[in-house]
Tab-separated table of C-alpha atoms in Angstrom:
chain	number	residue	atom	x	y	z
S	991	MET	CA	43.440	-48.898	9.552
S	992	LEU	CA	40.432	-50.086	7.584
S	993	ASP	CA	38.207	-49.752	10.616
S	994	LEU	CA	39.451	-46.207	11.200
S	995	ARG	CA	38.725	-45.223	7.588
S	996	LEU	CA	35.252	-46.687	7.863
S	997	VAL	CA	34.621	-44.734	11.029
S	998	LEU	CA	35.781	-41.508	9.354
S	999	LEU	CA	33.577	-42.098	6.304
S	1000	LEU	CA	30.561	-42.752	8.483
S	1001	ALA	CA	31.286	-39.631	10.508
S	1002	ILE	CA	31.547	-37.490	7.362
S	1003	ALA	CA	28.329	-38.982	6.009
S	1004	GLY	CA	26.622	-38.227	9.293
S	1005	ILE	CA	27.723	-34.597	9.155
S	1006	GLY	CA	26.362	-34.299	5.618
S	1007	VAL	CA	23.012	-35.726	6.583
S	1008	GLY	CA	22.786	-33.648	9.739
S	1009	SER	CA	23.589	-30.398	7.934
S	1010	ALA	CA	21.196	-30.999	5.068
S	1011	LYS	CA	18.267	-28.606	4.923
S	1012	GLN	CA	15.229	-30.165	6.503
S	1013	HIS	CA	11.929	-29.292	4.807
S	1014	LYS	CA	8.841	-29.492	6.958
S	1015	PRO	CA	5.342	-29.563	5.514
S	1016	LYS	CA	3.779	-26.101	5.471
S	1017	PRO	CA	1.049	-25.717	8.106
S	1018	ASP	CA	-2.390	-24.909	6.738
S	1019	TRP	CA	-2.269	-21.468	8.369
S	1020	TYR	CA	0.990	-20.652	6.548
S	1021	THR	CA	-0.613	-21.366	3.175
S	1022	ARG	CA	-3.757	-19.504	4.227
S	1023	ASN	CA	-1.782	-16.408	5.266
S	1024	ARG	CA	0.277	-16.372	2.072
S	1025	ASN	CA	-2.788	-16.807	-0.096
S	1026	THR	CA	-4.526	-13.933	1.704
S	1027	VAL	CA	-1.588	-11.589	1.175
S	1028	GLN	CA	-1.255	-12.537	-2.497
S	1029	ALA	CA	-5.018	-12.155	-2.998
S	1030	ILE	CA	-4.869	-8.639	-1.544
S	1031	TYR	CA	-2.098	-7.622	-3.913
S	1032	ASN	CA	-3.817	-9.273	-6.881
S	1033	LEU	CA	-6.551	-6.660	-6.448
S	1034	THR	CA	-4.042	-3.872	-7.139
S	1035	VAL	CA	-3.476	-5.208	-10.671
S	1036	TYR	CA	-5.481	-3.568	-13.457
S	1037	PRO	CA	-8.350	-4.182	-14.141
S	1038	ASN	CA	-8.828	-6.139	-10.885
S	1039	ASN	CA	-8.456	-2.906	-8.893
S	1040	LEU	CA	-11.683	-1.539	-10.391
S	1041	VAL	CA	-13.629	-3.629	-7.855
S	1042	ILE	CA	-13.070	-0.806	-5.366
S	1043	PHE	CA	-15.396	1.380	-7.443
S	1044	SER	CA	-18.088	-1.303	-7.718
S	1045	GLY	CA	-17.840	-2.346	-4.077
S	1046	ASP	CA	-17.238	-5.997	-4.953
S	1047	ILE	CA	-14.342	-6.647	-2.563
S	1048	PRO	CA	-14.072	-10.413	-1.954
S	1049	PRO	CA	-14.852	-11.430	1.642
S	1050	GLY	CA	-12.198	-12.773	3.988
S	1051	LEU	CA	-9.316	-10.464	3.082
S	1052	PHE	CA	-9.725	-7.696	5.661
S	1053	ASN	CA	-11.460	-7.823	9.024
S	1054	GLU	CA	-14.272	-5.278	9.435
S	1055	ASN	CA	-12.140	-3.546	12.078
S	1056	ALA	CA	-8.866	-3.653	10.152
S	1057	THR	CA	-6.478	-0.819	10.974
S	1058	GLY	CA	-2.987	-0.021	9.834
S	1059	ARG	CA	-0.343	2.318	8.555
S	1060	ILE	CA	1.108	2.664	5.087
S	1061	ASP	CA	4.253	4.769	5.109
S	1062	PRO	CA	4.389	7.420	3.653
S	1063	VAL	CA	0.620	7.740	3.107
S	1064	GLY	CA	-1.028	7.613	6.536
S	1065	ASP	CA	-3.001	5.684	9.162
S	1066	PHE	CA	-6.257	3.948	8.289
S	1067	PHE	CA	-9.108	2.742	10.473
S	1068	GLY	CA	-11.749	0.196	9.516
S	1069	PHE	CA	-12.495	-2.017	6.523
S	1070	GLN	CA	-13.529	0.694	4.076
S	1071	ASP	CA	-10.556	2.924	4.874
S	1072	SER	CA	-8.196	-0.014	4.411
S	1073	VAL	CA	-9.521	-1.310	1.093
S	1074	GLU	CA	-9.698	2.204	-0.363
S	1075	TYR	CA	-6.046	2.881	0.273
S	1076	PHE	CA	-4.881	-0.541	-0.894
S	1077	PHE	CA	-6.976	-0.705	-4.067
S	1078	GLY	CA	-8.294	2.802	-4.752
S	1079	LEU	CA	-4.819	4.273	-5.197
S	1080	ALA	CA	-3.560	1.543	-7.540
S	1081	PRO	CA	-2.974	3.121	-10.970
S	1082	THR	CA	-5.724	3.238	-13.559
S	1083	PRO	CA	-5.330	4.345	-17.202
S	1084	THR	CA	-4.926	8.093	-17.660
S	1085	GLY	CA	-4.613	8.188	-21.439
S	1086	GLN	CA	-1.416	10.189	-20.988
S	1087	ALA	CA	2.000	8.688	-21.732
S	1088	PRO	CA	3.216	6.329	-20.448
S	1089	ASN	CA	-0.352	5.324	-19.399
S	1090	GLY	CA	0.970	2.771	-16.933
S	1091	VAL	CA	-0.914	0.273	-14.775
S	1092	PHE	CA	0.177	-2.548	-12.504
S	1093	SER	CA	0.408	-5.624	-14.709
S	1094	SER	CA	1.482	-7.875	-11.839
S	1095	ALA	CA	2.031	-7.825	-8.087
S	1096	ASP	CA	4.285	-10.670	-7.009
S	1097	VAL	CA	4.929	-11.646	-3.402
S	1098	VAL	CA	8.672	-12.330	-3.652
S	1099	GLU	CA	9.431	-12.705	0.064
S	1100	PHE	CA	7.149	-14.213	2.680
S	1101	VAL	CA	7.515	-15.541	6.210
S	1102	SER	CA	4.890	-16.614	8.720
S	1103	GLY	CA	6.093	-18.153	11.970
S	1104	CYS	CA	2.693	-18.438	13.619
S	1105	PRO	CA	-0.969	-18.311	12.552
S	1106	GLN	CA	-1.423	-14.672	13.596
S	1107	VAL	CA	1.586	-12.947	12.004
S	1108	ALA	CA	3.356	-12.723	8.648
S	1109	ALA	CA	5.747	-10.453	6.777
S	1110	SER	CA	6.037	-9.975	3.037
S	1111	THR	CA	7.667	-8.082	0.212
S	1112	VAL	CA	5.796	-7.491	-3.027
S	1113	TYR	CA	7.115	-6.244	-6.369
S	1114	PHE	CA	4.621	-4.267	-8.459
S	1115	THR	CA	5.370	-4.189	-12.191
S	1116	ASP	CA	4.111	-1.083	-13.985
S	1117	ARG	CA	3.613	-1.453	-17.751
S	1118	THR	CA	2.014	0.641	-20.452
S	1119	LEU	CA	-1.602	-0.177	-21.244
S	1120	ASN	CA	-2.230	-0.578	-24.955
S	1121	ALA	CA	-5.375	0.464	-26.795
S	1122	ASP	CA	-6.603	-3.149	-26.807
S	1123	ASN	CA	-6.159	-3.357	-22.999
S	1124	THR	CA	-3.091	-5.571	-23.236
S	1125	THR	CA	0.019	-4.486	-21.344
S	1126	GLY	CA	3.158	-3.492	-23.166
S	1127	GLU	CA	6.545	-2.032	-22.307
S	1128	LEU	CA	7.941	-1.882	-18.800
S	1129	VAL	CA	7.558	1.556	-17.236
S	1130	SER	CA	8.833	0.987	-13.721
S	1131	MET	CA	8.641	-1.199	-10.632
S	1132	LEU	CA	7.640	-0.508	-7.040
S	1133	LYS	CA	8.187	-2.375	-3.781
S	1134	GLN	CA	6.072	-2.672	-0.651
S	1135	VAL	CA	7.273	-4.302	2.565
S	1136	ALA	CA	4.572	-5.196	5.090
S	1137	PHE	CA	3.869	-6.869	8.405
S	1138	TRP	CA	0.454	-8.494	8.819
S	1139	HIS	CA	-1.629	-9.538	11.823
S	1140	PHE	CA	-4.537	-11.906	11.138
S	1141	ASP	CA	-7.709	-12.669	13.055
S	1142	ASP	CA	-8.734	-16.228	13.946
S	1143	ASP	CA	-10.390	-16.666	10.538
S	1144	GLY	CA	-7.324	-15.525	8.601
S	1145	ALA	CA	-8.516	-12.035	7.636
S	1146	VAL	CA	-6.122	-9.106	8.084
S	1147	LEU	CA	-6.761	-7.310	11.358
S	1148	ASP	CA	-3.662	-5.038	11.412
S	1149	TYR	CA	-0.974	-4.078	8.909
S	1150	ASP	CA	2.192	-1.979	8.927
S	1151	ALA	CA	3.514	-1.329	5.420
S	1152	TRP	CA	6.253	0.750	3.819
S	1153	ILE	CA	6.714	1.816	0.185
S	1154	PRO	CA	10.295	2.975	-0.540
S	1155	ASN	CA	11.579	5.034	-3.462
S	1156	ILE	CA	8.242	6.485	-4.562
S	1157	PRO	CA	9.840	9.688	-5.971
S	1158	LYS	CA	12.018	7.653	-8.343
S	1159	GLN	CA	9.026	5.638	-9.467
S	1160	VAL	CA	6.956	8.793	-10.049
S	1161	ASN	CA	9.752	10.256	-12.186
S	1162	LEU	CA	9.283	7.286	-14.527
S	1163	THR	CA	5.499	6.971	-14.447
S	1164	GLN	CA	4.825	10.730	-14.547
S	1165	PRO	CA	7.807	12.356	-16.295
S	1166	GLY	CA	8.242	16.021	-15.447
S	1167	PHE	CA	5.994	15.814	-12.384
S	1168	PHE	CA	8.209	18.102	-10.313
S	1169	THR	CA	8.964	20.650	-13.038
S	1170	PRO	CA	7.140	24.005	-12.829
S	1171	GLN	CA	5.016	22.962	-15.799
S	1172	GLY	CA	4.299	19.561	-14.253
S	1173	MET	CA	3.261	21.055	-10.923
S	1174	ASN	CA	0.980	23.509	-12.714
S	1175	ILE	CA	-0.662	20.660	-14.649
S	1176	THR	CA	-1.125	18.722	-11.403
S	1177	LEU	CA	-2.809	21.683	-9.721
S	1178	ASN	CA	-5.144	22.316	-12.651
S	1179	THR	CA	-6.015	18.619	-12.926
S	1180	LEU	CA	-6.665	18.373	-9.189
S	1181	CYS	CA	-8.885	21.441	-9.122
S	1182	ALA	CA	-10.874	20.329	-12.163
S	1183	ALA	CA	-11.333	16.841	-10.693
S	1184	GLN	CA	-12.596	18.096	-7.343
S	1185	ALA	CA	-15.021	20.464	-9.098
S	1186	SER	CA	-16.698	17.538	-10.870
S	1187	THR	CA	-16.605	15.175	-7.878
S	1188	CYS	CA	-17.110	17.345	-4.799
S	1189	VAL	CA	-20.514	18.816	-5.565
S	1190	GLY	CA	-23.638	19.685	-3.610
S	1191	ALA	CA	-23.195	19.015	0.096
S	1192	ASN	CA	-19.645	17.843	-0.620
S	1193	GLN	CA	-18.478	21.071	-2.299
S	1194	VAL	CA	-15.259	22.418	-0.761
S	1195	TYR	CA	-14.300	25.227	-3.186
S	1196	THR	CA	-16.550	27.716	-4.940
S	1197	SER	CA	-14.787	27.111	-8.262
S	1198	PRO	CA	-11.707	25.501	-9.835
S	1199	GLU	CA	-10.174	28.973	-9.868
S	1200	GLN	CA	-10.565	29.379	-6.114
S	1201	CYS	CA	-9.121	25.900	-5.618
S	1202	TYR	CA	-6.081	26.844	-7.712
S	1203	GLU	CA	-5.652	30.178	-5.939
S	1204	ILE	CA	-5.666	28.579	-2.489
S	1205	LEU	CA	-3.610	25.473	-3.214
S	1206	SER	CA	-0.973	27.294	-5.264
S	1207	GLN	CA	-0.035	28.996	-1.992
S	1208	ARG	CA	0.425	25.673	-0.177
S	1209	ASP	CA	3.458	23.436	-0.102
S	1210	PHE	CA	3.465	21.179	-3.158
S	1211	GLY	CA	4.638	18.214	-1.090
S	1212	ASP	CA	6.974	15.264	-1.473
S	1213	TRP	CA	6.248	11.614	-2.253
S	1214	ASP	CA	8.562	10.583	0.591
S	1215	GLU	CA	6.142	12.243	3.042
S	1216	VAL	CA	2.607	12.444	1.734
S	1217	TRP	CA	1.102	13.405	5.102
S	1218	GLY	CA	0.750	17.156	5.262
S	1219	ASP	CA	-1.111	20.260	4.188
S	1220	ASN	CA	0.124	19.937	0.623
S	1221	VAL	CA	-0.941	19.366	-2.962
S	1222	ILE	CA	0.325	15.784	-3.287
S	1223	CYS	CA	-1.797	14.643	-0.351
S	1224	ARG	CA	-4.851	16.140	-2.016
S	1225	THR	CA	-4.097	14.436	-5.352
S	1226	LEU	CA	-4.528	11.102	-3.568
S	1227	HIS	CA	-7.725	12.092	-1.829
S	1228	VAL	CA	-9.370	13.492	-4.946
S	1229	ARG	CA	-9.024	9.984	-6.426
S	1230	LEU	CA	-10.592	8.475	-3.330
S	1231	ALA	CA	-13.383	11.067	-3.458
S	1232	LEU	CA	-14.747	9.107	-6.432
S	1233	ILE	CA	-15.485	6.291	-3.957
S	1234	ARG	CA	-16.675	8.232	-0.896
S	1235	PRO	CA	-17.010	11.952	-1.665
S	1236	GLU	CA	-18.588	12.663	1.720
S	1237	VAL	CA	-15.392	11.420	3.404
S	1238	HIS	CA	-12.603	12.479	1.060
S	1239	CYS	CA	-13.783	15.813	-0.360
S	1240	PRO	CA	-13.029	17.537	2.972
S	1241	HIS	CA	-9.487	16.151	2.709
S	1242	VAL	CA	-9.147	17.876	-0.670
S	1243	GLY	CA	-10.545	21.140	0.693
S	1244	PRO	CA	-8.744	24.145	2.186
S	1245	THR	CA	-8.600	22.728	5.731
S	1246	GLY	CA	-7.380	19.258	4.733
S	1247	GLY	CA	-10.237	17.676	6.680
S	1248	GLY	CA	-7.966	16.139	9.313
S	1249	LYS	CA	-6.009	14.106	6.720
S	1250	CYS	CA	-4.079	16.576	4.568
S	1251	VAL	CA	-2.803	18.469	7.583
S	1252	TYR	CA	0.542	18.876	9.268
S	1253	ALA	CA	1.509	15.705	11.159
S	1254	ASP	CA	4.128	15.786	13.888
S	1255	TYR	CA	6.795	13.242	12.924
S	1256	VAL	CA	7.223	11.536	16.301
S	1257	GLN	CA	3.502	11.558	17.030
S	1258	ALA	CA	2.532	10.237	13.598
S	1259	TYR	CA	5.104	7.473	13.287
S	1260	PHE	CA	5.745	6.395	16.874
S	1261	SER	CA	3.623	7.852	19.673
S	1262	ASN	CA	0.280	6.760	18.243
S	1263	ASP	CA	1.301	3.137	17.576
S	1264	THR	CA	-1.104	1.884	20.240
S	1265	GLN	CA	-3.938	3.885	18.679
S	1266	VAL	CA	-3.276	2.268	15.304
S	1267	PHE	CA	-2.198	-1.256	16.263
S	1268	GLY	CA	-3.860	-1.699	19.653
S	1269	PRO	CA	-2.454	-2.020	23.199
S	1270	SER	CA	0.593	-4.015	22.048
S	1271	GLY	CA	1.639	-1.359	19.537
S	1272	PRO	CA	4.217	-2.781	17.105
S	1273	GLY	CA	4.307	-5.909	19.286
S	1274	THR	CA	1.086	-6.822	17.498
S	1275	PHE	CA	3.300	-8.193	14.725
S	1276	THR	CA	5.346	-10.478	17.004
S	1277	CYS	CA	4.593	-14.192	17.353
S	1278	ASP	CA	4.040	-15.277	20.950
S	1279	THR	CA	5.679	-18.643	20.268
S	1280	TYR	CA	8.573	-17.980	22.626
S	1281	GLU	CA	8.798	-16.353	26.016
S	1282	ASP	CA	11.126	-13.370	26.475
């Protein structure tokens, strides 16, 4: 009987050891990929995001030929396009309540099963900015889920990202945005901003009044679908016009400049995957560790 008990105890101990979670050392490429993703998001935090206006983007984050999609904003081609949309649209102080900025951007979920591919979830924390440039009360939070494809040096070559629940976040960061008064303020602010930014060869309206007259007849838009011939799309591009007016002022203008235009749903989100991500389409974000 004693021998049988001993056998049972050893068997139970063996099961416990065998089922214990085995931790393997992280490969260097895993740490490299995670650090790259976190470094990218760190540049969305105020005042780090101001580097987009000075042109001091650290090397090694994005490949010169980086392309990708950020849903619901659009498709982006090349280094400059990519960094503008990642960093140029991060909030900066407006002076208007709640005057929120990103105080942190934490990568809360991360996997990388091979050197070329990773996936992540980041939580942005939006807090009020005080007069002394310290951050104060919580305004809201925002999530971004992304797949990443890296080049041989660890820079991002392709990305496919999604930002859910933007309308709810906007309701907290810009109270009254979708009220008639709020939409009127947005239109006036947009038209005044383009008048001071899109000048000379980059002028797209004869006056703020003409801008208002034309855009007040367009769809206002929805944060769940920024692509389109609408006002919301142009509010993003008037911010980016501060960086490259020759590129983004046409997007603010009456024609939409090929960006703020109607986009067919299937074409925009599915049919042009190979144009955005290359010949493999969404397969770009799949590790080739295993054979099908």
